[in-house]
CSV table of C-alpha atoms and ligand atoms in Angstrom, one decimal:
chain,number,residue,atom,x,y,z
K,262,UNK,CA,-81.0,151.2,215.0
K,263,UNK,CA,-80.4,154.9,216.3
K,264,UNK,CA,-78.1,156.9,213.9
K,265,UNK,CA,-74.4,156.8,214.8
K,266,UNK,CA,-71.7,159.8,214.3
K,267,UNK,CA,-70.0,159.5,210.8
K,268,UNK,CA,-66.6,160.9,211.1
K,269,UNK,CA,-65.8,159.6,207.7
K,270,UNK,CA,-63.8,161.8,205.5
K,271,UNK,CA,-66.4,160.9,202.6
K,272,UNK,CA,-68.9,160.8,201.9
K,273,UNK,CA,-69.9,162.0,205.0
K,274,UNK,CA,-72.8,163.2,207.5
K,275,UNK,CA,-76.1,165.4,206.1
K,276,UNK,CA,-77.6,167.7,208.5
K,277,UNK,CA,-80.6,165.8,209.7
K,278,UNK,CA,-82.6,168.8,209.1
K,279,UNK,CA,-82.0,168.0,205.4
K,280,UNK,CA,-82.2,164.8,205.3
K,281,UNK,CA,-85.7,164.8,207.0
K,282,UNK,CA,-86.5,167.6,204.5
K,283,UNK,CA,-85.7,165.4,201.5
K,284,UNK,CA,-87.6,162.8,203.2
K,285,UNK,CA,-90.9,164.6,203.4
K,286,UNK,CA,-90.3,165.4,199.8
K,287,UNK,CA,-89.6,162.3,198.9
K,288,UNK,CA,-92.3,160.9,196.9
K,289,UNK,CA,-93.6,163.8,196.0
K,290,UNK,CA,-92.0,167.4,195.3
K,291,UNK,CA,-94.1,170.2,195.6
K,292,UNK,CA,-97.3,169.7,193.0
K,293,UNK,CA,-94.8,167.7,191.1
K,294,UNK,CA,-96.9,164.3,192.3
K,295,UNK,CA,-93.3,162.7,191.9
K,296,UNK,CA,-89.4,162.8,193.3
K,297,UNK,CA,-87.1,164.5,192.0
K,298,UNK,CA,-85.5,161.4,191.5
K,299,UNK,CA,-88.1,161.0,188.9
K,300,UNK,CA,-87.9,164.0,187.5
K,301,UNK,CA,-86.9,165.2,184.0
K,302,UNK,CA,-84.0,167.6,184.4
K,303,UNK,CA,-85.9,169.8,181.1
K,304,UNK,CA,-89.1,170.7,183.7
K,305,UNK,CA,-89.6,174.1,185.0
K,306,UNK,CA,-89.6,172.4,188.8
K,307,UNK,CA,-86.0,171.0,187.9
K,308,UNK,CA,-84.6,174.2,186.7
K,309,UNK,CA,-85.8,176.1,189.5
K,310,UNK,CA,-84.1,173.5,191.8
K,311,UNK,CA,-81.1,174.4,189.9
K,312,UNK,CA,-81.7,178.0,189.7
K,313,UNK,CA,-81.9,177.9,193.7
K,314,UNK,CA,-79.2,176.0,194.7
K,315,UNK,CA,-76.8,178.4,192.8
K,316,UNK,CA,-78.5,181.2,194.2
K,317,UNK,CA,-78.4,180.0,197.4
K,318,UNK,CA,-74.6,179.2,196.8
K,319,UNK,CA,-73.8,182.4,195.3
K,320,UNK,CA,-75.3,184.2,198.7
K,321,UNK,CA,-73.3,181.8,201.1
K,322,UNK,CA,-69.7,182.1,199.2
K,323,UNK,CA,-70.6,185.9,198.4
K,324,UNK,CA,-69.9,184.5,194.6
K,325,UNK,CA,-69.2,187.8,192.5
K,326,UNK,CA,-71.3,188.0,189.1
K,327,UNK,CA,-68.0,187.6,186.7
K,328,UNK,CA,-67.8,184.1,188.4
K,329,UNK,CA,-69.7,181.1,186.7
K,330,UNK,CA,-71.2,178.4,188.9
K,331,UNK,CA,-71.0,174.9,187.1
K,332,UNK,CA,-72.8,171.9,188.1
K,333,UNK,CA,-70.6,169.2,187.1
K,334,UNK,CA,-69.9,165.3,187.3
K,335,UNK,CA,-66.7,163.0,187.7
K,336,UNK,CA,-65.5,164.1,191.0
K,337,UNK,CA,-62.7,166.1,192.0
K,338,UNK,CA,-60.7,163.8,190.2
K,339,UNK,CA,-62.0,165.0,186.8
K,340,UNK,CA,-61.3,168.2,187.2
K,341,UNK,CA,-57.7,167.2,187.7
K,342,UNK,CA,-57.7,167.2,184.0
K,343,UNK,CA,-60.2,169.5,182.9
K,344,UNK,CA,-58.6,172.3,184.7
K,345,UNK,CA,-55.3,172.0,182.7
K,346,UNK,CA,-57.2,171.3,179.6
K,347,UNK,CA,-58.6,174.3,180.1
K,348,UNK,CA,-56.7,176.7,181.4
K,349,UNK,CA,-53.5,175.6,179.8
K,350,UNK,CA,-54.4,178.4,177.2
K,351,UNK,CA,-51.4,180.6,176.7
K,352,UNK,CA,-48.6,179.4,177.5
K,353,UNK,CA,-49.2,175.6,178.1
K,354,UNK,CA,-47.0,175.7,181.5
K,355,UNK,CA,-48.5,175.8,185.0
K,356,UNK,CA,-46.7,175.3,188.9
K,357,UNK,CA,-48.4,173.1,191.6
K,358,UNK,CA,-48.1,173.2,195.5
K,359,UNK,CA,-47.8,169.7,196.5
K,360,UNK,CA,-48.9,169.1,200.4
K,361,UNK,CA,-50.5,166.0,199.7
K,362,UNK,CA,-51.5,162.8,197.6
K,363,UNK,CA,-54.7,164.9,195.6
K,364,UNK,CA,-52.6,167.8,194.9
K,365,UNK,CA,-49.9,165.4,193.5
K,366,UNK,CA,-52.4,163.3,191.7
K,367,UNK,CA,-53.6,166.4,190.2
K,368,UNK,CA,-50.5,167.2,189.2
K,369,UNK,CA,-49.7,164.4,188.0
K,370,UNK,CA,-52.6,164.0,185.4
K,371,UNK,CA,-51.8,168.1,184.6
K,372,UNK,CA,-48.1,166.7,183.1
K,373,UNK,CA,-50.0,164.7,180.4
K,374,UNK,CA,-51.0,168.2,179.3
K,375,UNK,CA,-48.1,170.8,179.4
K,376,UNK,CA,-45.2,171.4,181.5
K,377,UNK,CA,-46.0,170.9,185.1
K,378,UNK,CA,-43.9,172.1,187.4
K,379,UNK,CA,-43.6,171.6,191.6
K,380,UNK,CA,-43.6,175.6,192.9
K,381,UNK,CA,-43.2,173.9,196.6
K,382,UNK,CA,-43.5,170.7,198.3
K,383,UNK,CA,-44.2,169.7,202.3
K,384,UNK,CA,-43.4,165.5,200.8
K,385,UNK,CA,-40.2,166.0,203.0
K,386,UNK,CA,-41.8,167.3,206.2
K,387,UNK,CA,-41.5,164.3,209.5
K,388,UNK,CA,-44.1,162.8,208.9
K,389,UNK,CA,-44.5,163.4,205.4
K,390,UNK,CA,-47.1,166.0,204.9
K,391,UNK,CA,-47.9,167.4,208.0
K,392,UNK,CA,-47.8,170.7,207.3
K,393,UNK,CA,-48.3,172.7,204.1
K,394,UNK,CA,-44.9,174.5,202.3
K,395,UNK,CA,-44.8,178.5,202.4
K,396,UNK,CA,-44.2,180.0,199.5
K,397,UNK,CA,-43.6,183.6,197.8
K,398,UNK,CA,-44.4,184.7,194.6
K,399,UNK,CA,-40.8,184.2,193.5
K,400,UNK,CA,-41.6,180.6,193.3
K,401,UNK,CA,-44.4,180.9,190.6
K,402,UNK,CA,-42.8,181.1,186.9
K,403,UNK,CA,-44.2,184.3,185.7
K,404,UNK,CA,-45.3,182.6,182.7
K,405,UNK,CA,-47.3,180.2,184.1
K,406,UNK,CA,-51.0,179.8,182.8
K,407,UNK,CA,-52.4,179.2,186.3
K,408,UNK,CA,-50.7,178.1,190.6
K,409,UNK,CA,-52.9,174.9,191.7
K,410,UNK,CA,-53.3,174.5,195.3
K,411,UNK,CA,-55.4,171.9,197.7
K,412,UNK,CA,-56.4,174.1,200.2
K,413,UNK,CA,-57.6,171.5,202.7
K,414,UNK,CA,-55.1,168.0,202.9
K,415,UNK,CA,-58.2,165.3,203.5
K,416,UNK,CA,-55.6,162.7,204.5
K,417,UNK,CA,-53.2,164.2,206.0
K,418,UNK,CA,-55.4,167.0,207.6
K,419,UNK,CA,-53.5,170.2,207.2
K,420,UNK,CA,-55.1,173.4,206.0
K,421,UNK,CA,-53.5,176.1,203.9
K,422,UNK,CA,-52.8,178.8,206.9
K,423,UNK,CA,-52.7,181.5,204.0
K,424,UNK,CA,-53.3,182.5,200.7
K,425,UNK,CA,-50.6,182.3,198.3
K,426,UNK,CA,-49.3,185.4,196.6
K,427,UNK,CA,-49.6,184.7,192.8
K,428,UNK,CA,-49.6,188.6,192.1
K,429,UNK,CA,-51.4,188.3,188.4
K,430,UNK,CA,-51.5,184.2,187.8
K,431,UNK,CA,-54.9,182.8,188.5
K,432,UNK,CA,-54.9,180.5,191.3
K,433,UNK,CA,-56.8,177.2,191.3
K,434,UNK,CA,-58.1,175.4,194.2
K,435,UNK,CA,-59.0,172.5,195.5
K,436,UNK,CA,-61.4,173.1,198.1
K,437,UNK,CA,-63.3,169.6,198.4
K,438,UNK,CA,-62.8,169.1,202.1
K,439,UNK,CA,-63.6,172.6,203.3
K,440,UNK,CA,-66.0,174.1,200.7
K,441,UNK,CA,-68.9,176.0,202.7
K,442,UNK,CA,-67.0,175.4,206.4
K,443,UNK,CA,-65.9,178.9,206.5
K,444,UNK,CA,-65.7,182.0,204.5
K,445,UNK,CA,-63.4,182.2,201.5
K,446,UNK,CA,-62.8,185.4,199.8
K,447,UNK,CA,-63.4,184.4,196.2
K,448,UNK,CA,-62.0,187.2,194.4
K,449,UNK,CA,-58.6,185.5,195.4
K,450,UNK,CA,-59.1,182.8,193.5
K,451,UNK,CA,-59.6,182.2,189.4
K,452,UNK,CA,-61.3,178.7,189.7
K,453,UNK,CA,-62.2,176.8,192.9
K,454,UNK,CA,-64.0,173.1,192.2
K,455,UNK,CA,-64.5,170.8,195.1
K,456,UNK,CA,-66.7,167.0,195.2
K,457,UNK,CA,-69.6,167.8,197.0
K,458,UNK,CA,-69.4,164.5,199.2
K,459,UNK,CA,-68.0,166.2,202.1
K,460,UNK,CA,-69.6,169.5,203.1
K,461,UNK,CA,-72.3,169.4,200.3
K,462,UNK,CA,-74.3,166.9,198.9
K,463,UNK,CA,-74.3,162.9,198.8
K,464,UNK,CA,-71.2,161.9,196.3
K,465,UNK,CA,-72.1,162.6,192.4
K,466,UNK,CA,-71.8,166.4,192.2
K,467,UNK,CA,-68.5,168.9,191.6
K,468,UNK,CA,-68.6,172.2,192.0
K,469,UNK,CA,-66.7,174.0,189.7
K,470,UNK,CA,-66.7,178.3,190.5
K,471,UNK,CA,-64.8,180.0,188.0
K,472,UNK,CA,-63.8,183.7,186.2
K,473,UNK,CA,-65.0,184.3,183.2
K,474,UNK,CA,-62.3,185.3,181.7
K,475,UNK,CA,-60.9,181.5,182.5
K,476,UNK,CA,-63.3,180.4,180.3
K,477,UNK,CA,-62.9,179.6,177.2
K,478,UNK,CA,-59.7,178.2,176.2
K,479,UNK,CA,-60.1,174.5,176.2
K,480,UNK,CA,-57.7,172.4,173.8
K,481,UNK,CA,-59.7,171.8,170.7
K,482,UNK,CA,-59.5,168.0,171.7
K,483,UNK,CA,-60.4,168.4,175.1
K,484,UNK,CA,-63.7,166.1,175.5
K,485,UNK,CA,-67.0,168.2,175.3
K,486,UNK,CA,-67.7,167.3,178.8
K,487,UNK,CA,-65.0,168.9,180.2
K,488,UNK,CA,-65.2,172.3,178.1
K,489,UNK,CA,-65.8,175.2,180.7
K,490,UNK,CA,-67.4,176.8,177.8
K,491,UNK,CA,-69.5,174.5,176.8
K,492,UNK,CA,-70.8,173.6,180.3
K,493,UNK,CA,-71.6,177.5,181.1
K,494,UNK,CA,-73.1,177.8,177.8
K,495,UNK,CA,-75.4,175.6,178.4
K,496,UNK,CA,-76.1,176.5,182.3
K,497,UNK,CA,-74.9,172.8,183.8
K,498,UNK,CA,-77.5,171.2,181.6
K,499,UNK,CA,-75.4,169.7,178.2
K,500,UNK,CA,-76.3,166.9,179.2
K,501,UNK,CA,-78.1,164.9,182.3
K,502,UNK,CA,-76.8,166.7,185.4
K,503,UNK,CA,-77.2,164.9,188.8
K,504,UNK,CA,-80.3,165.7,189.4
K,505,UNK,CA,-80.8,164.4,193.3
K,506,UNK,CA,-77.2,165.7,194.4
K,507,UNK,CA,-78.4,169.3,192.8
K,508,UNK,CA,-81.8,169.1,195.1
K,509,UNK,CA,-79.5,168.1,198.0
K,510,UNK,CA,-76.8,170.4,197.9
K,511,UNK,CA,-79.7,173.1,197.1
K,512,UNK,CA,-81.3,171.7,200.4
K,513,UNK,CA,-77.8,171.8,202.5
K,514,UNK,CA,-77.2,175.4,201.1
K,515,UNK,CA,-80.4,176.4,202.5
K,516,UNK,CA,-80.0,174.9,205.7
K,517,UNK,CA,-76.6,177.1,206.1
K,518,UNK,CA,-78.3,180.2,205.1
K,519,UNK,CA,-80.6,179.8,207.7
K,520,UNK,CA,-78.1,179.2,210.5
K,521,UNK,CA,-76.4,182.1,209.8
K,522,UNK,CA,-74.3,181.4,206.6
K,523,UNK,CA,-70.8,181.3,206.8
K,524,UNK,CA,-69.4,183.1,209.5
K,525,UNK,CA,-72.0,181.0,211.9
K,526,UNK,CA,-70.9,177.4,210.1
K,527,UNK,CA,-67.1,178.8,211.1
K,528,UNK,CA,-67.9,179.5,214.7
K,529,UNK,CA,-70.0,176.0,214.7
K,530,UNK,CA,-66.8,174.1,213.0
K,531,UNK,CA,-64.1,176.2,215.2
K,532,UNK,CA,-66.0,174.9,218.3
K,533,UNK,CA,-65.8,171.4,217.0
K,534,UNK,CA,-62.2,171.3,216.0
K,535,UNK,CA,-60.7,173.1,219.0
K,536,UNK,CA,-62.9,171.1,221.9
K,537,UNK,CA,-60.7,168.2,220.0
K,538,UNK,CA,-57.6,169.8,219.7
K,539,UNK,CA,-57.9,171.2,222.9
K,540,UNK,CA,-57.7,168.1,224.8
K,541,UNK,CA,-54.9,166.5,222.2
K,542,UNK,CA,-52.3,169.5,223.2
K,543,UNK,CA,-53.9,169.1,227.0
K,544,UNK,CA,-54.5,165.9,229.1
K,545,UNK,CA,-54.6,163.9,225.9
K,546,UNK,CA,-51.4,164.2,225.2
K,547,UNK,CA,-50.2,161.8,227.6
K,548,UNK,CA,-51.8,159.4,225.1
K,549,UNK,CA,-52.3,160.4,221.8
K,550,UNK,CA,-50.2,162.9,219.2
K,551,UNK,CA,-51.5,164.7,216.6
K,552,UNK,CA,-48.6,165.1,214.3
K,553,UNK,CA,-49.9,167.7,212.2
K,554,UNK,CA,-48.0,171.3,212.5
K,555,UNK,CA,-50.0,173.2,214.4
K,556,UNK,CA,-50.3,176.5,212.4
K,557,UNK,CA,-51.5,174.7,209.7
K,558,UNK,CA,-54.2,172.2,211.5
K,559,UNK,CA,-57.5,171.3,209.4
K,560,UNK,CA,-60.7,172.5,210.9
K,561,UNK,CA,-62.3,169.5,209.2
K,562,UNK,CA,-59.8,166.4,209.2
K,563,UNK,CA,-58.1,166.0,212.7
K,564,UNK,CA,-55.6,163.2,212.7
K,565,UNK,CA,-54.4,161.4,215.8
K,566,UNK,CA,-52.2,158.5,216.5
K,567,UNK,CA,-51.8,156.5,219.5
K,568,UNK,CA,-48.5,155.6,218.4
K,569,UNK,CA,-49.0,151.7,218.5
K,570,UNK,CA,-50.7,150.6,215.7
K,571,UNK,CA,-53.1,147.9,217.4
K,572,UNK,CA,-53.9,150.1,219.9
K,573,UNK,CA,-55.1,152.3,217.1
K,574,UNK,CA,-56.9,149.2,215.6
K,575,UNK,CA,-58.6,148.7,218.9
K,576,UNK,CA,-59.7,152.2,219.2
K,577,UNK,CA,-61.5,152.3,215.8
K,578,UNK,CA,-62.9,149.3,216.6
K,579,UNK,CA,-64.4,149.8,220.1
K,580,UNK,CA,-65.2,153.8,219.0
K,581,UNK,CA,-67.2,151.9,215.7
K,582,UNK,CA,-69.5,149.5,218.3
K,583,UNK,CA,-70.2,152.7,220.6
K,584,UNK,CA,-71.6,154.7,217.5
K,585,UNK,CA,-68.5,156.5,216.4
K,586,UNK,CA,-67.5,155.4,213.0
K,587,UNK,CA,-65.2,155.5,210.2
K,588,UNK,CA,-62.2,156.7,212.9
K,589,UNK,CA,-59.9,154.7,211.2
K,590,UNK,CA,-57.3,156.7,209.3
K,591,UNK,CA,-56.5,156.9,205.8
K,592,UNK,CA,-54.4,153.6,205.3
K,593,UNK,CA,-51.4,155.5,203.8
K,594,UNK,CA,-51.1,157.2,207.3
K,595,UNK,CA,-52.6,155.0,209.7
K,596,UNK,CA,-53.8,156.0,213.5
K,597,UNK,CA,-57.1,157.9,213.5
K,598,UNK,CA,-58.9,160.5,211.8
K,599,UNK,CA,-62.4,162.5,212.5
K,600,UNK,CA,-63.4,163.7,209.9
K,601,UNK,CA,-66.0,167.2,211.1
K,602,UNK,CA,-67.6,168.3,208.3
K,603,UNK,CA,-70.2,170.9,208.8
K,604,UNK,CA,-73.2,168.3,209.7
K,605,UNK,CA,-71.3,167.0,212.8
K,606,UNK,CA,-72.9,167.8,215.4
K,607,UNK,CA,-71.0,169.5,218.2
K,608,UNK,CA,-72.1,166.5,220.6
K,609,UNK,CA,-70.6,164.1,218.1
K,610,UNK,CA,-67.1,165.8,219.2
K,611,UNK,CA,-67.8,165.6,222.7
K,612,UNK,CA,-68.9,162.0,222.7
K,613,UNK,CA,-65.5,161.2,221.0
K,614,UNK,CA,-63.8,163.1,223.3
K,615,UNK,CA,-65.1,161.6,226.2
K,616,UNK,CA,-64.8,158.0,224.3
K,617,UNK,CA,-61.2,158.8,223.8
K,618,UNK,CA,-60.3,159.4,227.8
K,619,UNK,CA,-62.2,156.2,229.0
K,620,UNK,CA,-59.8,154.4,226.2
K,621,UNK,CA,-57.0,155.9,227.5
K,622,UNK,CA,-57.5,154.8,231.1
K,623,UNK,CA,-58.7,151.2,229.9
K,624,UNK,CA,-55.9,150.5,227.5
K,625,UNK,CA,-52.8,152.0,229.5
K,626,UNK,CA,-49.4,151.6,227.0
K,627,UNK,CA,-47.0,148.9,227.8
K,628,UNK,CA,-43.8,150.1,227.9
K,629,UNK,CA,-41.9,148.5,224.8
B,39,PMP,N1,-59.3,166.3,196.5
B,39,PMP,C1,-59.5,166.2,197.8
B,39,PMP,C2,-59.0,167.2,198.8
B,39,PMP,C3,-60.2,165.1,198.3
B,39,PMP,O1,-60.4,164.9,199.6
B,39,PMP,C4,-60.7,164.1,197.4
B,39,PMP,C5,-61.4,162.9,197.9
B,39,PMP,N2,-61.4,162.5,199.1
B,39,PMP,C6,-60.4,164.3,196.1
B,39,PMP,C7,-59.8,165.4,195.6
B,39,PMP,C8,-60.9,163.3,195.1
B,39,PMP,O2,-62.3,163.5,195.0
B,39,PMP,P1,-63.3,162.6,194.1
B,39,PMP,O3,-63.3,161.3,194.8
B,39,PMP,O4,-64.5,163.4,194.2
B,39,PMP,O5,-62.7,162.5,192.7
C-alpha cells in the first residue's frame, strides 16, 4: 500500500527522510551491532544521542545557556501538574489564559495546587473558542508566581497572534502543536514544554525548556518525577528516559537544521497553511467556512466546516479512501480539520485542496 497524507492532529506525519534514516539504522546503530531500541540508556552511544538531540534543539530554537532542556515523559498532560508543583514557589497563586479545552485542563489540575485564577477567556467567543482573548498586563495579579498560556489551540485551531505582556511574571507555554514550526523568541518565555507527537517525535517524549532560576522550587511532596531539579540534575536520565523518541526527535531536529532551520520550516508551513486558507476565504467559500478569527488562524490546525454535518461525514470519509486521512474534526467541534505539522508535504495540501473542489461540485447543498 503507498503511504497516504496523515493530517491527524497526533500523533502525526515524520518526514520520510527520517523515517528512512531510522530505518537504515534500524537493526543496527552505528558499531553499536544493535538498535537503539536495544540499547541501554547508561552507554556512551546513548548519551551522545542525547547529547545531540539537545544540541541540535538548542541551535534550532536559538535556546539561551540559562535555559535547561529536559527530556521528559507523561505528555503534555503531566506537565499540567508539574508546572504548578513547581513553580508555585512564592506565592502559591498563578492566572491562566483559557482559549481552549488543554489550557483549561491545565488549569484545572493547577487549582488542586494553589489559587488559580482565569486572567482572560475566548469560552464566550461564537463558536466557542475561535479566537484567542487579548489581554494587557493589567490582567495578571502582580503577585502571581507564573501567566500559563497555550500558544497553539489543537482543536480549535487558533494561534496566539501575540505575546502577552507579563512585564516581570514568567510566562509558561504550551507549545505542543507548534513547537519547531516557526521561530519563537525564547527569552519571552520562563518555561515552554510541548508532547513531542506533533512536530517532533513519535508520542512518548515532552519537552520541557525552562530558566534556571524556575528551577528549584518544587513542593517538598511533589513526586520525584516531576522535580525540575531533580530531572536537570541528573541531565534527563533519573531514571529510563524514552530512549527511541530521544533518537527520533534527535533525527527530526537534524533534518530541520539541514533545511534551513526555522525560518525555512516557517516559509515551508506558511506556504501550506495559506494555499488552504487561500481557497477557504476565495472560491471555497461558497462551500465551506472556516470559523476561526482570522487574525488569530493556526499555521498548523485549520478547521473547516461544511456546515451539514453528514456532508462533513461524507467528506472525511471519501478524503480517507483517496489517501487523505484523519480529516475528521475533533468530536467536541465537529466538521474538519488538517492537521500540517511540519512533515506535511506541501503536495499533501494541494491534493486536499483539489479533493475538496471535486467534493464540492459532486455533493452540491440541498437547500434546507
Ligand atoms: N496541549 C495541547 C496543545 C495538545 O494539543 C495536547 C494533545 N493533543 C495536549 C496538551 C495533551 O498532550 P498529551 O496527550 O501529550 O498529554
Amino acid at each position: 500500500m503507498d503511504r497516504v497524507y496523515n493530517f491527524s492532529a497526533g500523533p502525526s506525519m515524520l518526514p520520510l527522510e527520517v523515517l528512512e534514516r531510522a530505518q537504515a539504522e534500524m537493526l543496527c546503530y552505528g558499531d553499536s551491532g544493535m538498535s537503539v531500541m536495544e540499547m541501554s540508556h547508561r552507554t556512551p552511544e546513548f548519551e551522545q544521542i542525547l547529547h545531540d538531540a539537545e544540541d541540535a534543539l538548542r541551535k534550532l530554537m536559538n535556546i539561551p545557556a540559562n535555559y535547561k532542556v529536559l527530556f521528559l515523559q507523561g505528555g503534555a498532560s503531566t506537565q499540567f501538574a508539574a508546572v504548578p508543583l513547581n513553580l508555585l514557589s512564592e506565592h502559591k497563586c498563578a492566572d491562566y489564559i483559557v482559549s481552549g479545552q488543554f489550557s483549561k485542563k491545565a488549569a484545572m489540575e493547577a487549582k488542586k495546587y494553589g489559587d488559580i485564577a482565569i486572567a482572560a477567556s475566548s469560552a464566550g467567543a461564537s463558536p466557542t473558542f475561535s479566537t484567542v482573548p487579548d489581554t494587557t498586563r493589567a490582567d495578571f495579579r502582580p503577585d502571581a508566581d507564573y501567566v500559563h498560556i497555550c500558544f497553539n489551540n489543537t482543536i480549535y485551531g487558533t494561534k496566539f497572534h501575540y505575546v502577552p505582556d507579563t512585564g516581570n511574571i514568567p510566562l509558561v507555554a504550551d507549545m505542543s502543536s507548534c513547537i519547531c514550526s516557526e521561530p519563537v523568541d525564547v527569552t519571552k518565555f520562563g518555561l515552554i514544554y510541548a508532547g513531542a507527537q506533533k512536530n517532533i517525535a513519535p508520542a512518548g517524549l515532552t519537552i520541557v525548556i525552562v530558566r534556571n532560576d524556575l528551577i528549584g522550587g518544587a513542593r517538598d511532596d511533589a513526586p520525584a518525577m516531576l522535580d525540575y531539579k531533580l530531572m536537570a540534575e541528573n541531565d534527563s536520565m533519573y531514571n529510563t528516559p524514552p530512549c527511541w523518541c530521544i533518537y527520533m526527535a534527535k533525527l527530526v531536529f537534524e533534518w530541520i537544521l539541514s533545511i534551513g532551520g526555522l525560518e525555512e520550516m516557517k516559509r515551508r508551513n506558511e506556504k501550506k497553511a495559506s494555499l488552504l486558507y487561500d481557497y477557504l476565504d476565495g472560491p471555497g467559500q461558497a462551500y465551506y467556512t472556516a470559523p476561526v478569527d482570522k487574525k488569530c488562524r493556526s499555521m498548523m490546525n485549520v478547521v473547516f466546516v461544511t456546515g451539514d454535518g453528514e456532508l462533513d461525514k461524507k467528506f472525511a470519509k471519501e478524503a480517507a479512501a483517496a489517501g487523505l486521512v484523519n480529516l475528521k474534526g475533533h468530536r467536541s467541534v465537529g466538521g474538519m480539520r488538517a492537521s500540517i505539522y511540519n512533515a506535511m508535504p506541501y503536495e499533501g495540501v494541494e491534493k486536499l485542496v483539489a479533493f475538496m473542489k471535486q467534493f464540492a461540485i459532486d455533493n452540491p447543498k440541498i437547500q434546507k
